JSON list of C-alpha atoms in Angstrom, two decimals:
[
{"chain": "A", "resi": 14, "resn": "MET", "atom": "CA", "xyz": [20.53, -2.79, 31.72]},
{"chain": "A", "resi": 15, "resn": "LEU", "atom": "CA", "xyz": [17.78, -1.78, 29.81]},
{"chain": "A", "resi": 16, "resn": "LEU", "atom": "CA", "xyz": [17.49, -1.43, 26.16]},
{"chain": "A", "resi": 17, "resn": "PRO", "atom": "CA", "xyz": [16.61, 0.99, 23.72]},
{"chain": "A", "resi": 18, "resn": "GLN", "atom": "CA", "xyz": [13.70, -1.58, 22.06]},
{"chain": "A", "resi": 19, "resn": "ASP", "atom": "CA", "xyz": [12.85, -2.66, 25.80]},
{"chain": "A", "resi": 20, "resn": "ILE", "atom": "CA", "xyz": [10.38, 0.31, 25.83]},
{"chain": "A", "resi": 21, "resn": "LEU", "atom": "CA", "xyz": [8.10, -1.42, 22.86]},
{"chain": "A", "resi": 22, "resn": "PRO", "atom": "CA", "xyz": [7.26, -4.47, 25.14]},
{"chain": "A", "resi": 23, "resn": "LEU", "atom": "CA", "xyz": [7.38, -1.96, 28.47]},
{"chain": "A", "resi": 24, "resn": "MET", "atom": "CA", "xyz": [4.78, -0.05, 25.90]},
{"chain": "A", "resi": 25, "resn": "VAL", "atom": "CA", "xyz": [2.11, -2.26, 24.79]},
{"chain": "A", "resi": 26, "resn": "LEU", "atom": "CA", "xyz": [2.57, -4.01, 28.65]},
{"chain": "A", "resi": 27, "resn": "PHE", "atom": "CA", "xyz": [1.50, -1.47, 30.19]},
{"chain": "A", "resi": 28, "resn": "LYS", "atom": "CA", "xyz": [-1.16, -0.04, 27.94]},
{"chain": "A", "resi": 29, "resn": "GLU", "atom": "CA", "xyz": [-2.84, -3.93, 27.59]},
{"chain": "A", "resi": 30, "resn": "SER", "atom": "CA", "xyz": [-5.51, -4.64, 30.65]},
{"chain": "A", "resi": 31, "resn": "PRO", "atom": "CA", "xyz": [-3.34, -6.06, 33.89]},
{"chain": "A", "resi": 32, "resn": "ASN", "atom": "CA", "xyz": [-6.09, -9.19, 34.32]},
{"chain": "A", "resi": 33, "resn": "GLU", "atom": "CA", "xyz": [-5.27, -10.63, 30.80]},
{"chain": "A", "resi": 34, "resn": "PRO", "atom": "CA", "xyz": [-2.20, -13.77, 30.74]},
{"chain": "A", "resi": 35, "resn": "LEU", "atom": "CA", "xyz": [0.78, -13.01, 29.07]},
{"chain": "A", "resi": 36, "resn": "HIS", "atom": "CA", "xyz": [1.50, -14.76, 25.79]},
{"chain": "A", "resi": 37, "resn": "GLN", "atom": "CA", "xyz": [4.95, -14.30, 24.90]},
{"chain": "A", "resi": 38, "resn": "ALA", "atom": "CA", "xyz": [3.98, -15.65, 21.61]},
{"chain": "A", "resi": 39, "resn": "LYS", "atom": "CA", "xyz": [1.66, -13.91, 20.87]},
{"chain": "A", "resi": 40, "resn": "LEU", "atom": "CA", "xyz": [3.22, -10.26, 21.94]},
{"chain": "A", "resi": 41, "resn": "SER", "atom": "CA", "xyz": [6.92, -11.49, 19.88]},
{"chain": "A", "resi": 42, "resn": "THR", "atom": "CA", "xyz": [4.79, -11.75, 16.96]},
{"chain": "A", "resi": 43, "resn": "ARG", "atom": "CA", "xyz": [2.89, -8.27, 17.44]},
{"chain": "A", "resi": 44, "resn": "LEU", "atom": "CA", "xyz": [6.73, -7.23, 17.67]},
{"chain": "A", "resi": 45, "resn": "HIS", "atom": "CA", "xyz": [8.17, -8.90, 14.89]},
{"chain": "A", "resi": 46, "resn": "TRP", "atom": "CA", "xyz": [9.94, -10.34, 17.28]},
{"chain": "A", "resi": 47, "resn": "SER", "atom": "CA", "xyz": [11.75, -12.94, 17.91]},
{"chain": "A", "resi": 48, "resn": "ALA", "atom": "CA", "xyz": [10.40, -15.05, 21.23]},
{"chain": "A", "resi": 49, "resn": "SER", "atom": "CA", "xyz": [14.36, -14.86, 22.66]},
{"chain": "A", "resi": 50, "resn": "ALA", "atom": "CA", "xyz": [14.98, -11.35, 22.07]},
{"chain": "A", "resi": 51, "resn": "LEU", "atom": "CA", "xyz": [10.98, -10.92, 23.87]},
{"chain": "A", "resi": 52, "resn": "HIS", "atom": "CA", "xyz": [12.29, -12.99, 26.76]},
{"chain": "A", "resi": 53, "resn": "ARG", "atom": "CA", "xyz": [15.47, -11.37, 27.63]},
{"chain": "A", "resi": 54, "resn": "SER", "atom": "CA", "xyz": [13.63, -8.10, 26.95]},
{"chain": "A", "resi": 55, "resn": "LEU", "atom": "CA", "xyz": [11.20, -9.07, 29.75]},
{"chain": "A", "resi": 56, "resn": "LEU", "atom": "CA", "xyz": [14.75, -9.64, 31.83]},
{"chain": "A", "resi": 57, "resn": "ARG", "atom": "CA", "xyz": [15.66, -6.60, 31.52]},
{"chain": "A", "resi": 58, "resn": "LEU", "atom": "CA", "xyz": [13.01, -5.16, 32.64]},
{"chain": "A", "resi": 59, "resn": "ASN", "atom": "CA", "xyz": [11.99, -7.48, 35.41]},
{"chain": "A", "resi": 60, "resn": "ALA", "atom": "CA", "xyz": [15.72, -6.45, 37.03]},
{"chain": "A", "resi": 61, "resn": "SER", "atom": "CA", "xyz": [14.44, -3.04, 36.83]},
{"chain": "A", "resi": 62, "resn": "LYS", "atom": "CA", "xyz": [12.18, -3.88, 38.21]},
{"chain": "A", "resi": 63, "resn": "LEU", "atom": "CA", "xyz": [9.31, -2.13, 35.60]},
{"chain": "A", "resi": 64, "resn": "TRP", "atom": "CA", "xyz": [7.67, -5.53, 35.00]},
{"chain": "A", "resi": 65, "resn": "ASN", "atom": "CA", "xyz": [6.87, -8.62, 37.57]},
{"chain": "A", "resi": 66, "resn": "LYS", "atom": "CA", "xyz": [8.10, -12.13, 36.26]},
{"chain": "A", "resi": 67, "resn": "SER", "atom": "CA", "xyz": [6.20, -13.50, 38.96]},
{"chain": "A", "resi": 68, "resn": "SER", "atom": "CA", "xyz": [2.99, -12.21, 38.43]},
{"chain": "A", "resi": 69, "resn": "ASN", "atom": "CA", "xyz": [3.11, -10.99, 34.77]},
{"chain": "A", "resi": 70, "resn": "ARG", "atom": "CA", "xyz": [2.34, -7.16, 35.25]},
{"chain": "A", "resi": 71, "resn": "VAL", "atom": "CA", "xyz": [3.91, -4.29, 34.37]},
{"chain": "A", "resi": 72, "resn": "ASP", "atom": "CA", "xyz": [4.85, -1.98, 37.61]},
{"chain": "A", "resi": 73, "resn": "HIS", "atom": "CA", "xyz": [3.09, 1.36, 36.76]},
{"chain": "A", "resi": 74, "resn": "HIS", "atom": "CA", "xyz": [4.11, 3.60, 39.29]},
{"chain": "A", "resi": 75, "resn": "ALA", "atom": "CA", "xyz": [7.98, 2.34, 38.39]},
{"chain": "A", "resi": 76, "resn": "THR", "atom": "CA", "xyz": [7.29, 2.72, 34.28]},
{"chain": "A", "resi": 77, "resn": "ILE", "atom": "CA", "xyz": [5.76, 6.16, 35.01]},
{"chain": "A", "resi": 78, "resn": "ASN", "atom": "CA", "xyz": [8.54, 7.29, 36.81]},
{"chain": "A", "resi": 79, "resn": "PHE", "atom": "CA", "xyz": [11.13, 5.70, 35.36]},
{"chain": "A", "resi": 80, "resn": "LEU", "atom": "CA", "xyz": [9.68, 7.23, 31.92]},
{"chain": "A", "resi": 81, "resn": "ARG", "atom": "CA", "xyz": [9.25, 10.49, 33.80]},
{"chain": "A", "resi": 82, "resn": "TYR", "atom": "CA", "xyz": [12.43, 10.97, 35.08]},
{"chain": "A", "resi": 83, "resn": "GLY", "atom": "CA", "xyz": [14.79, 8.21, 33.93]},
{"chain": "A", "resi": 84, "resn": "LEU", "atom": "CA", "xyz": [13.90, 8.22, 30.00]},
{"chain": "A", "resi": 85, "resn": "PRO", "atom": "CA", "xyz": [15.39, 11.76, 28.98]},
{"chain": "A", "resi": 86, "resn": "HIS", "atom": "CA", "xyz": [18.55, 11.00, 30.59]},
{"chain": "A", "resi": 87, "resn": "VAL", "atom": "CA", "xyz": [19.17, 6.87, 29.54]},
{"chain": "A", "resi": 88, "resn": "PHE", "atom": "CA", "xyz": [17.75, 7.42, 25.84]},
{"chain": "A", "resi": 89, "resn": "PRO", "atom": "CA", "xyz": [17.95, 10.93, 25.01]},
{"chain": "A", "resi": 90, "resn": "ALA", "atom": "CA", "xyz": [16.01, 11.87, 21.51]},
{"chain": "A", "resi": 91, "resn": "GLU", "atom": "CA", "xyz": [18.00, 12.42, 18.55]},
{"chain": "A", "resi": 92, "resn": "MET", "atom": "CA", "xyz": [17.21, 15.44, 16.19]},
{"chain": "A", "resi": 93, "resn": "GLN", "atom": "CA", "xyz": [17.39, 14.63, 12.41]},
{"chain": "A", "resi": 94, "resn": "THR", "atom": "CA", "xyz": [16.69, 17.56, 9.69]},
{"chain": "A", "resi": 95, "resn": "LEU", "atom": "CA", "xyz": [13.35, 17.83, 8.27]},
{"chain": "A", "resi": 96, "resn": "CYS", "atom": "CA", "xyz": [12.68, 14.55, 6.92]},
{"chain": "A", "resi": 97, "resn": "ARG", "atom": "CA", "xyz": [9.42, 12.82, 5.44]},
{"chain": "A", "resi": 98, "resn": "GLY", "atom": "CA", "xyz": [7.58, 10.95, 8.38]},
{"chain": "A", "resi": 99, "resn": "MET", "atom": "CA", "xyz": [5.20, 9.89, 10.63]},
{"chain": "A", "resi": 100, "resn": "THR", "atom": "CA", "xyz": [4.11, 12.82, 13.55]},
{"chain": "A", "resi": 101, "resn": "THR", "atom": "CA", "xyz": [4.44, 11.93, 16.82]},
{"chain": "A", "resi": 102, "resn": "VAL", "atom": "CA", "xyz": [5.37, 14.02, 20.22]},
{"chain": "A", "resi": 103, "resn": "GLN", "atom": "CA", "xyz": [1.10, 14.76, 20.01]},
{"chain": "A", "resi": 104, "resn": "ILE", "atom": "CA", "xyz": [-1.12, 15.17, 22.88]},
{"chain": "A", "resi": 105, "resn": "PRO", "atom": "CA", "xyz": [-4.24, 15.87, 22.32]},
{"chain": "A", "resi": 106, "resn": "GLY", "atom": "CA", "xyz": [-5.84, 19.26, 23.75]},
{"chain": "A", "resi": 107, "resn": "ILE", "atom": "CA", "xyz": [-2.26, 20.90, 23.61]},
{"chain": "A", "resi": 108, "resn": "ALA", "atom": "CA", "xyz": [-0.97, 22.83, 20.20]},
{"chain": "A", "resi": 109, "resn": "GLN", "atom": "CA", "xyz": [0.92, 21.32, 17.58]},
{"chain": "A", "resi": 110, "resn": "PRO", "atom": "CA", "xyz": [4.19, 22.93, 16.59]},
{"chain": "A", "resi": 111, "resn": "GLN", "atom": "CA", "xyz": [4.25, 24.15, 13.09]},
{"chain": "A", "resi": 112, "resn": "ILE", "atom": "CA", "xyz": [6.64, 21.93, 12.15]},
{"chain": "A", "resi": 113, "resn": "PRO", "atom": "CA", "xyz": [5.87, 18.62, 13.61]},
{"chain": "A", "resi": 114, "resn": "PHE", "atom": "CA", "xyz": [8.20, 15.90, 14.89]},
{"chain": "A", "resi": 115, "resn": "VAL", "atom": "CA", "xyz": [8.27, 12.93, 12.80]},
{"chain": "A", "resi": 116, "resn": "TRP", "atom": "CA", "xyz": [9.60, 9.60, 13.07]},
{"chain": "A", "resi": 117, "resn": "PRO", "atom": "CA", "xyz": [11.44, 9.03, 9.89]},
{"chain": "A", "resi": 118, "resn": "ASP", "atom": "CA", "xyz": [9.36, 6.87, 7.57]},
{"chain": "A", "resi": 119, "resn": "GLU", "atom": "CA", "xyz": [9.49, 6.74, 3.10]},
{"chain": "A", "resi": 120, "resn": "SER", "atom": "CA", "xyz": [5.44, 5.56, 3.69]},
{"chain": "A", "resi": 121, "resn": "SER", "atom": "CA", "xyz": [4.27, 8.67, 5.37]},
{"chain": "A", "resi": 122, "resn": "SER", "atom": "CA", "xyz": [3.87, 12.08, 4.09]},
{"chain": "A", "resi": 123, "resn": "THR", "atom": "CA", "xyz": [4.24, 14.43, 6.97]},
{"chain": "A", "resi": 124, "resn": "MET", "atom": "CA", "xyz": [7.10, 16.62, 6.40]},
{"chain": "A", "resi": 125, "resn": "GLY", "atom": "CA", "xyz": [8.59, 17.91, 10.47]},
{"chain": "A", "resi": 126, "resn": "ILE", "atom": "CA", "xyz": [11.41, 17.58, 12.39]},
{"chain": "A", "resi": 127, "resn": "GLY", "atom": "CA", "xyz": [12.98, 14.49, 12.46]},
{"chain": "A", "resi": 128, "resn": "VAL", "atom": "CA", "xyz": [13.00, 12.07, 15.75]},
{"chain": "A", "resi": 129, "resn": "GLN", "atom": "CA", "xyz": [15.27, 8.86, 15.89]},
{"chain": "A", "resi": 130, "resn": "PRO", "atom": "CA", "xyz": [12.43, 6.48, 17.40]},
{"chain": "A", "resi": 131, "resn": "LEU", "atom": "CA", "xyz": [14.10, 4.02, 20.37]},
{"chain": "A", "resi": 132, "resn": "ASP", "atom": "CA", "xyz": [13.26, 0.98, 17.92]},
{"chain": "A", "resi": 133, "resn": "ALA", "atom": "CA", "xyz": [12.51, 0.63, 14.26]},
{"chain": "A", "resi": 134, "resn": "GLY", "atom": "CA", "xyz": [9.08, -1.53, 16.07]},
{"chain": "A", "resi": 135, "resn": "PHE", "atom": "CA", "xyz": [8.16, 1.54, 17.00]},
{"chain": "A", "resi": 136, "resn": "VAL", "atom": "CA", "xyz": [7.44, 3.20, 13.51]},
{"chain": "A", "resi": 137, "resn": "HIS", "atom": "CA", "xyz": [5.71, -0.03, 12.59]},
{"chain": "A", "resi": 138, "resn": "LEU", "atom": "CA", "xyz": [3.59, -1.27, 15.24]},
{"chain": "A", "resi": 139, "resn": "ALA", "atom": "CA", "xyz": [2.10, 2.59, 14.98]},
{"chain": "A", "resi": 140, "resn": "HIS", "atom": "CA", "xyz": [0.96, 0.87, 11.57]},
{"chain": "A", "resi": 141, "resn": "THR", "atom": "CA", "xyz": [0.27, -1.78, 12.02]},
{"chain": "A", "resi": 142, "resn": "GLU", "atom": "CA", "xyz": [-2.23, -1.10, 15.53]},
{"chain": "A", "resi": 143, "resn": "PRO", "atom": "CA", "xyz": [-3.42, 2.84, 15.43]},
{"chain": "A", "resi": 144, "resn": "ALA", "atom": "CA", "xyz": [-4.33, 2.02, 18.78]},
{"chain": "A", "resi": 145, "resn": "LEU", "atom": "CA", "xyz": [-1.22, 1.55, 20.44]},
{"chain": "A", "resi": 146, "resn": "LYS", "atom": "CA", "xyz": [0.01, 5.07, 18.24]},
{"chain": "A", "resi": 147, "resn": "PRO", "atom": "CA", "xyz": [-0.34, 7.10, 21.07]},
{"chain": "A", "resi": 148, "resn": "TRP", "atom": "CA", "xyz": [1.05, 5.42, 23.47]},
{"chain": "A", "resi": 149, "resn": "LEU", "atom": "CA", "xyz": [4.36, 4.87, 21.44]},
{"chain": "A", "resi": 150, "resn": "ASP", "atom": "CA", "xyz": [3.89, 8.78, 20.95]},
{"chain": "A", "resi": 151, "resn": "LEU", "atom": "CA", "xyz": [4.37, 9.33, 25.01]},
{"chain": "A", "resi": 152, "resn": "VAL", "atom": "CA", "xyz": [7.60, 7.83, 25.50]},
{"chain": "A", "resi": 153, "resn": "GLU", "atom": "CA", "xyz": [8.90, 10.31, 22.55]},
{"chain": "A", "resi": 154, "resn": "VAL", "atom": "CA", "xyz": [6.65, 13.12, 24.45]},
{"chain": "A", "resi": 155, "resn": "PHE", "atom": "CA", "xyz": [8.76, 12.27, 27.76]},
{"chain": "A", "resi": 156, "resn": "ARG", "atom": "CA", "xyz": [11.58, 12.22, 25.70]},
{"chain": "A", "resi": 157, "resn": "LEU", "atom": "CA", "xyz": [11.42, 15.46, 23.96]},
{"chain": "A", "resi": 158, "resn": "GLY", "atom": "CA", "xyz": [8.42, 17.12, 25.45]},
{"chain": "A", "resi": 159, "resn": "ARG", "atom": "CA", "xyz": [8.02, 20.37, 27.59]},
{"chain": "A", "resi": 160, "resn": "VAL", "atom": "CA", "xyz": [7.48, 20.10, 31.05]},
{"chain": "A", "resi": 161, "resn": "ARG", "atom": "CA", "xyz": [3.63, 20.80, 30.56]},
{"chain": "A", "resi": 162, "resn": "GLU", "atom": "CA", "xyz": [3.28, 17.59, 27.88]},
{"chain": "A", "resi": 163, "resn": "ILE", "atom": "CA", "xyz": [5.24, 15.88, 30.19]},
{"chain": "A", "resi": 164, "resn": "VAL", "atom": "CA", "xyz": [3.04, 16.71, 32.85]},
{"chain": "A", "resi": 165, "resn": "LEU", "atom": "CA", "xyz": [-0.23, 15.60, 30.77]},
{"chain": "A", "resi": 166, "resn": "ALA", "atom": "CA", "xyz": [1.68, 12.63, 29.59]},
{"chain": "A", "resi": 167, "resn": "VAL", "atom": "CA", "xyz": [1.06, 11.68, 33.53]},
{"chain": "A", "resi": 168, "resn": "GLN", "atom": "CA", "xyz": [-1.55, 12.12, 33.55]},
{"chain": "A", "resi": 169, "resn": "ILE", "atom": "CA", "xyz": [-3.08, 10.31, 30.82]},
{"chain": "A", "resi": 170, "resn": "MET", "atom": "CA", "xyz": [-0.70, 7.49, 32.14]},
{"chain": "A", "resi": 171, "resn": "GLU", "atom": "CA", "xyz": [-2.42, 7.61, 35.96]},
{"chain": "A", "resi": 172, "resn": "ASN", "atom": "CA", "xyz": [-5.86, 8.12, 34.57]},
{"chain": "A", "resi": 173, "resn": "GLU", "atom": "CA", "xyz": [-5.49, 5.29, 32.35]},
{"chain": "A", "resi": 174, "resn": "TYR", "atom": "CA", "xyz": [-3.65, 2.37, 35.60]},
{"chain": "A", "resi": 175, "resn": "ALA", "atom": "CA", "xyz": [-7.21, 4.12, 37.65]},
{"chain": "A", "resi": 176, "resn": "SER", "atom": "CA", "xyz": [-9.85, 3.59, 34.91]},
{"chain": "A", "resi": 177, "resn": "ARG", "atom": "CA", "xyz": [-8.82, -0.42, 34.59]},
{"chain": "A", "resi": 178, "resn": "ASN", "atom": "CA", "xyz": [-8.54, -0.58, 38.49]},
{"chain": "A", "resi": 179, "resn": "ALA", "atom": "CA", "xyz": [-11.58, 0.97, 39.34]}
]
């Protein structure tokens, strides 16, 4: 059974090039996880058929379908009151709400409606690897978004997959 924190390595692996081999030691360092925690997470992703252990690859179609249809039900968003934090649920080209959604984070200055991230590692990784932030935002789009935003998030993920496999 998946745990909320399993979505973090799933999104990192989704974004990585499928031709690059998975180095668990490097990934665990990036995530600030122990090697054993990452190994257990990968086993759960493999059992869920979102990641294939033998080929070391994410099943992109299964991942997109899980994020779109399963994530909001399995790991629903927990809304909080207004707080200071890092903005999330952002898709380029979509007008943002007047009061944005934020992951609570004392080091950020944006005020918004707090959304508890699936794992504290989301905020940390968004700070340390800004190129991954849009991919982490997509997770919250699937958890909180309206239909239009979800459709755009699916298109973004499918376009990324298609561009790497063209």
